[in-house]
């Protein structure tokens, strides 16, 4: 048995030495990490970061200064300092750049302990001149088969830094077991399975084979991350309920002259609805016509949609639930939410034209039922007296006038119920039916970021001039942190997101455009 193990290890090591870097990097990564990042070229990526103007601007911003005092930043800094002290190397961008690396994979197994494994392909001439290679003589040499790897441990053994060079690859880790497992791949699959051979990763095989335009991609074990305390604490969006359906994720990042692009693929913990119509003809109709567009599945976003149109709902207000419940027999499927300011330039008290279009599978509406429900809601929300009632404008349109406030307009047309707060805006809307498609588009979002960021900066400046802040920290956050973050992203003019359903995966395309 021992002889067989030694032979397998030798075959594995010889394969590394003879083939160098022939297989995908993920085939050298042991197990399934929480996060796996693969860069097309580490050296080029680091140079891009170092030369980027936005990086220099961000490091001088109030947002970054605040981040440097956060628990997350301080914890990361402490961990890097510990590794730097142990290895007698400063672990930073300069260190990574000195490796002379090309394609590189970085796997994170434990967020709290920052347990990692890195595999990178190197240019041998640059590698032997690197800072890490120069430290070899200060590390303890150990052997596995024909390979020598190098280890340094803290006195109590709690901290480890280990590395080895095999063929054209260098492995770096702070867990010796991960390094030894990597050296055993791929010939001990009964004991060690690489990321490449994990079933969860293999479901993205076709996507990986077809995807060519990317600078780096990220693989996430999202189902486990959703329950990870560190992730839940530091995840910036704080939206666990919106991503709890995701099992695994693969995200590609790329940049070109038009802007930045994310292409996301998700596997779902539950089966996605079938035979959904596609929003694509509606996207073509409305795209780039408004400052903000949101389209999606009505049932999934019901609360979000009504909160956007009418504002935050009160606990005692049953309107949202009643409205959604009464719509169910008419099979609501999609919604479209549109926002267009009255003014061309942003101002402090800007009026927004808003419209909410809800598409039904059945079109035999009873207008009186819906009009009374909406009127009752407005009576309750605005506390007006006497009670409000809709007036009929024509055969399909109705108006509810709220004294001292905006009016509401409702239209019933074919399979659509439309709510708007401006008559002219309502009359400009055109209607078409969603179509069937093999791979339907079920979510679309579009934001005029240039206009929105200018409006927010203007609003913050005017609030600072006209109001007394309750807390000094609030003023500092909005005038410093928040404003600086907006300024750092002003190169982006428009943002779009499109979600498409495929037989086994959900695809999201997010574009950060430098122009319309």
PDB file of N, CA and C in Angstrom, residues 298 301-328 356 358 370 373-374 377 380-382 408:
ATOM      1  N   UNK A 298     -43.423  40.338 -11.319  1.00  0.00           N
ATOM      2  CA  UNK A 298     -44.249  41.079 -10.373  1.00  0.00           C
ATOM      3  C   UNK A 298     -44.284  40.420  -8.999  1.00  0.00           C
ATOM      4  N   UNK A 301     -41.083  40.964  -6.916  1.00  0.00           N
ATOM      5  CA  UNK A 301     -40.725  42.337  -6.526  1.00  0.00           C
ATOM      6  C   UNK A 301     -41.922  43.179  -6.101  1.00  0.00           C
ATOM      7  N   UNK A 302     -43.024  42.551  -5.735  1.00  0.00           N
ATOM      8  CA  UNK A 302     -44.266  43.276  -5.457  1.00  0.00           C
ATOM      9  C   UNK A 302     -44.077  44.408  -4.447  1.00  0.00           C
ATOM     10  N   UNK A 303     -43.534  44.100  -3.279  1.00  0.00           N
ATOM     11  CA  UNK A 303     -43.342  45.119  -2.252  1.00  0.00           C
ATOM     12  C   UNK A 303     -42.404  46.221  -2.720  1.00  0.00           C
ATOM     13  N   UNK A 304     -41.313  45.828  -3.357  1.00  0.00           N
ATOM     14  CA  UNK A 304     -40.325  46.782  -3.835  1.00  0.00           C
ATOM     15  C   UNK A 304     -40.950  47.761  -4.820  1.00  0.00           C
ATOM     16  N   UNK A 305     -41.771  47.234  -5.704  1.00  0.00           N
ATOM     17  CA  UNK A 305     -42.408  48.057  -6.730  1.00  0.00           C
ATOM     18  C   UNK A 305     -43.309  49.119  -6.100  1.00  0.00           C
ATOM     19  N   UNK A 306     -44.178  48.700  -5.192  1.00  0.00           N
ATOM     20  CA  UNK A 306     -45.115  49.648  -4.599  1.00  0.00           C
ATOM     21  C   UNK A 306     -44.429  50.630  -3.658  1.00  0.00           C
ATOM     22  N   UNK A 307     -43.393  50.176  -2.963  1.00  0.00           N
ATOM     23  CA  UNK A 307     -42.629  51.095  -2.120  1.00  0.00           C
ATOM     24  C   UNK A 307     -42.001  52.197  -2.961  1.00  0.00           C
ATOM     25  N   UNK A 308     -41.503  51.826  -4.156  1.00  0.00           N
ATOM     26  CA  UNK A 308     -40.884  52.801  -5.053  1.00  0.00           C
ATOM     27  C   UNK A 308     -41.911  53.820  -5.537  1.00  0.00           C
ATOM     28  N   UNK A 309     -43.114  53.351  -5.837  1.00  0.00           N
ATOM     29  CA  UNK A 309     -44.120  54.242  -6.416  1.00  0.00           C
ATOM     30  C   UNK A 309     -44.784  55.123  -5.363  1.00  0.00           C
ATOM     31  N   UNK A 310     -45.120  54.531  -4.203  1.00  0.00           N
ATOM     32  CA  UNK A 310     -45.854  55.280  -3.177  1.00  0.00           C
ATOM     33  C   UNK A 310     -45.026  55.623  -1.948  1.00  0.00           C
ATOM     34  N   UNK A 311     -43.801  55.120  -1.858  1.00  0.00           N
ATOM     35  CA  UNK A 311     -43.012  55.363  -0.668  1.00  0.00           C
ATOM     36  C   UNK A 311     -43.131  54.204   0.307  1.00  0.00           C
ATOM     37  N   UNK A 312     -42.374  54.292   1.416  1.00  0.00           N
ATOM     38  CA  UNK A 312     -42.357  53.203   2.394  1.00  0.00           C
ATOM     39  C   UNK A 312     -43.749  52.907   2.919  1.00  0.00           C
ATOM     40  N   UNK A 313     -44.064  51.637   3.011  1.00  0.00           N
ATOM     41  CA  UNK A 313     -45.380  51.259   3.515  1.00  0.00           C
ATOM     42  C   UNK A 313     -45.395  51.261   5.038  1.00  0.00           C
ATOM     43  N   UNK A 314     -46.543  51.580   5.605  1.00  0.00           N
ATOM     44  CA  UNK A 314     -46.705  51.557   7.055  1.00  0.00           C
ATOM     45  C   UNK A 314     -47.154  50.165   7.470  1.00  0.00           C
ATOM     46  N   UNK A 315     -46.791  49.804   8.690  1.00  0.00           N
ATOM     47  CA  UNK A 315     -47.145  48.471   9.176  1.00  0.00           C
ATOM     48  C   UNK A 315     -48.659  48.257   9.162  1.00  0.00           C
ATOM     49  N   UNK A 316     -49.408  49.338   9.431  1.00  0.00           N
ATOM     50  CA  UNK A 316     -50.862  49.205   9.520  1.00  0.00           C
ATOM     51  C   UNK A 316     -51.530  49.244   8.149  1.00  0.00           C
ATOM     52  N   UNK A 317     -50.772  49.580   7.145  1.00  0.00           N
ATOM     53  CA  UNK A 317     -51.362  49.743   5.825  1.00  0.00           C
ATOM     54  C   UNK A 317     -51.362  48.408   5.081  1.00  0.00           C
ATOM     55  N   UNK A 318     -52.533  47.864   4.832  1.00  0.00           N
ATOM     56  CA  UNK A 318     -52.641  46.559   4.173  1.00  0.00           C
ATOM     57  C   UNK A 318     -52.805  46.685   2.658  1.00  0.00           C
ATOM     58  N   UNK A 319     -52.632  47.906   2.172  1.00  0.00           N
ATOM     59  CA  UNK A 319     -52.896  48.142   0.754  1.00  0.00           C
ATOM     60  C   UNK A 319     -52.045  47.257  -0.156  1.00  0.00           C
ATOM     61  N   UNK A 320     -50.748  47.186   0.136  1.00  0.00           N
ATOM     62  CA  UNK A 320     -49.850  46.431  -0.733  1.00  0.00           C
ATOM     63  C   UNK A 320     -50.279  44.973  -0.839  1.00  0.00           C
ATOM     64  N   UNK A 321     -50.515  44.382   0.322  1.00  0.00           N
ATOM     65  CA  UNK A 321     -50.910  42.967   0.341  1.00  0.00           C
ATOM     66  C   UNK A 321     -52.271  42.789  -0.320  1.00  0.00           C
ATOM     67  N   UNK A 322     -53.239  43.681   0.003  1.00  0.00           N
ATOM     68  CA  UNK A 322     -54.575  43.580  -0.591  1.00  0.00           C
ATOM     69  C   UNK A 322     -54.508  43.701  -2.106  1.00  0.00           C
ATOM     70  N   UNK A 323     -53.725  44.670  -2.566  1.00  0.00           N
ATOM     71  CA  UNK A 323     -53.639  44.910  -4.000  1.00  0.00           C
ATOM     72  C   UNK A 323     -53.045  43.689  -4.700  1.00  0.00           C
ATOM     73  N   UNK A 324     -51.951  43.161  -4.138  1.00  0.00           N
ATOM     74  CA  UNK A 324     -51.312  41.986  -4.742  1.00  0.00           C
ATOM     75  C   UNK A 324     -52.239  40.773  -4.707  1.00  0.00           C
ATOM     76  N   UNK A 325     -52.936  40.591  -3.576  1.00  0.00           N
ATOM     77  CA  UNK A 325     -53.845  39.445  -3.451  1.00  0.00           C
ATOM     78  C   UNK A 325     -54.980  39.530  -4.465  1.00  0.00           C
ATOM     79  N   UNK A 326     -55.524  40.727  -4.663  1.00  0.00           N
ATOM     80  CA  UNK A 326     -56.649  40.876  -5.595  1.00  0.00           C
ATOM     81  C   UNK A 326     -56.206  40.754  -7.047  1.00  0.00           C
ATOM     82  N   UNK A 327     -54.926  41.001  -7.289  1.00  0.00           N
ATOM     83  CA  UNK A 327     -54.417  40.862  -8.658  1.00  0.00           C
ATOM     84  C   UNK A 327     -54.184  39.397  -9.039  1.00  0.00           C
ATOM     85  N   UNK A 328     -53.974  38.548  -8.060  1.00  0.00           N
ATOM     86  CA  UNK A 328     -53.579  37.165  -8.341  1.00  0.00           C
ATOM     87  C   UNK A 328     -54.499  36.431  -9.316  1.00  0.00           C
ATOM     88  N   UNK A 356     -46.072  53.052 -13.172  1.00  0.00           N
ATOM     89  CA  UNK A 356     -45.967  51.635 -12.844  1.00  0.00           C
ATOM     90  C   UNK A 356     -46.921  50.867 -13.744  1.00  0.00           C
ATOM     91  N   UNK A 358     -48.322  47.174 -14.893  1.00  0.00           N
ATOM     92  CA  UNK A 358     -48.426  45.782 -14.452  1.00  0.00           C
ATOM     93  C   UNK A 358     -49.149  44.982 -15.531  1.00  0.00           C
ATOM     94  N   UNK A 370     -60.552  48.225  -8.587  1.00  0.00           N
ATOM     95  CA  UNK A 370     -59.181  48.713  -8.426  1.00  0.00           C
ATOM     96  C   UNK A 370     -59.167  50.188  -8.068  1.00  0.00           C
ATOM     97  N   UNK A 373     -59.894  50.603  -4.393  1.00  0.00           N
ATOM     98  CA  UNK A 373     -58.776  50.151  -3.579  1.00  0.00           C
ATOM     99  C   UNK A 373     -57.682  51.213  -3.523  1.00  0.00           C
ATOM    100  N   UNK A 374     -57.360  51.801  -4.678  1.00  0.00           N
ATOM    101  CA  UNK A 374     -56.326  52.828  -4.735  1.00  0.00           C
ATOM    102  C   UNK A 374     -56.776  54.088  -4.009  1.00  0.00           C
ATOM    103  N   UNK A 377     -56.553  53.623  -0.316  1.00  0.00           N
ATOM    104  CA  UNK A 377     -55.159  53.695   0.127  1.00  0.00           C
ATOM    105  C   UNK A 377     -54.711  55.146   0.243  1.00  0.00           C
ATOM    106  N   UNK A 380     -56.124  56.865   3.228  1.00  0.00           N
ATOM    107  CA  UNK A 380     -55.459  56.439   4.458  1.00  0.00           C
ATOM    108  C   UNK A 380     -54.056  57.028   4.569  1.00  0.00           C
ATOM    109  N   UNK A 381     -53.321  57.043   3.451  1.00  0.00           N
ATOM    110  CA  UNK A 381     -51.935  57.505   3.483  1.00  0.00           C
ATOM    111  C   UNK A 381     -51.838  59.007   3.683  1.00  0.00           C
ATOM    112  N   UNK A 382     -52.703  59.765   2.999  1.00  0.00           N
ATOM    113  CA  UNK A 382     -52.588  61.220   3.031  1.00  0.00           C
ATOM    114  C   UNK A 382     -53.515  61.877   4.059  1.00  0.00           C
ATOM    115  N   UNK A 408     -53.096  61.258  -9.150  1.00  0.00           N
ATOM    116  CA  UNK A 408     -52.771  59.914  -9.621  1.00  0.00           C
ATOM    117  C   UNK A 408     -53.686  59.567 -10.784  1.00  0.00           C
TER     118      UNK A 408
END
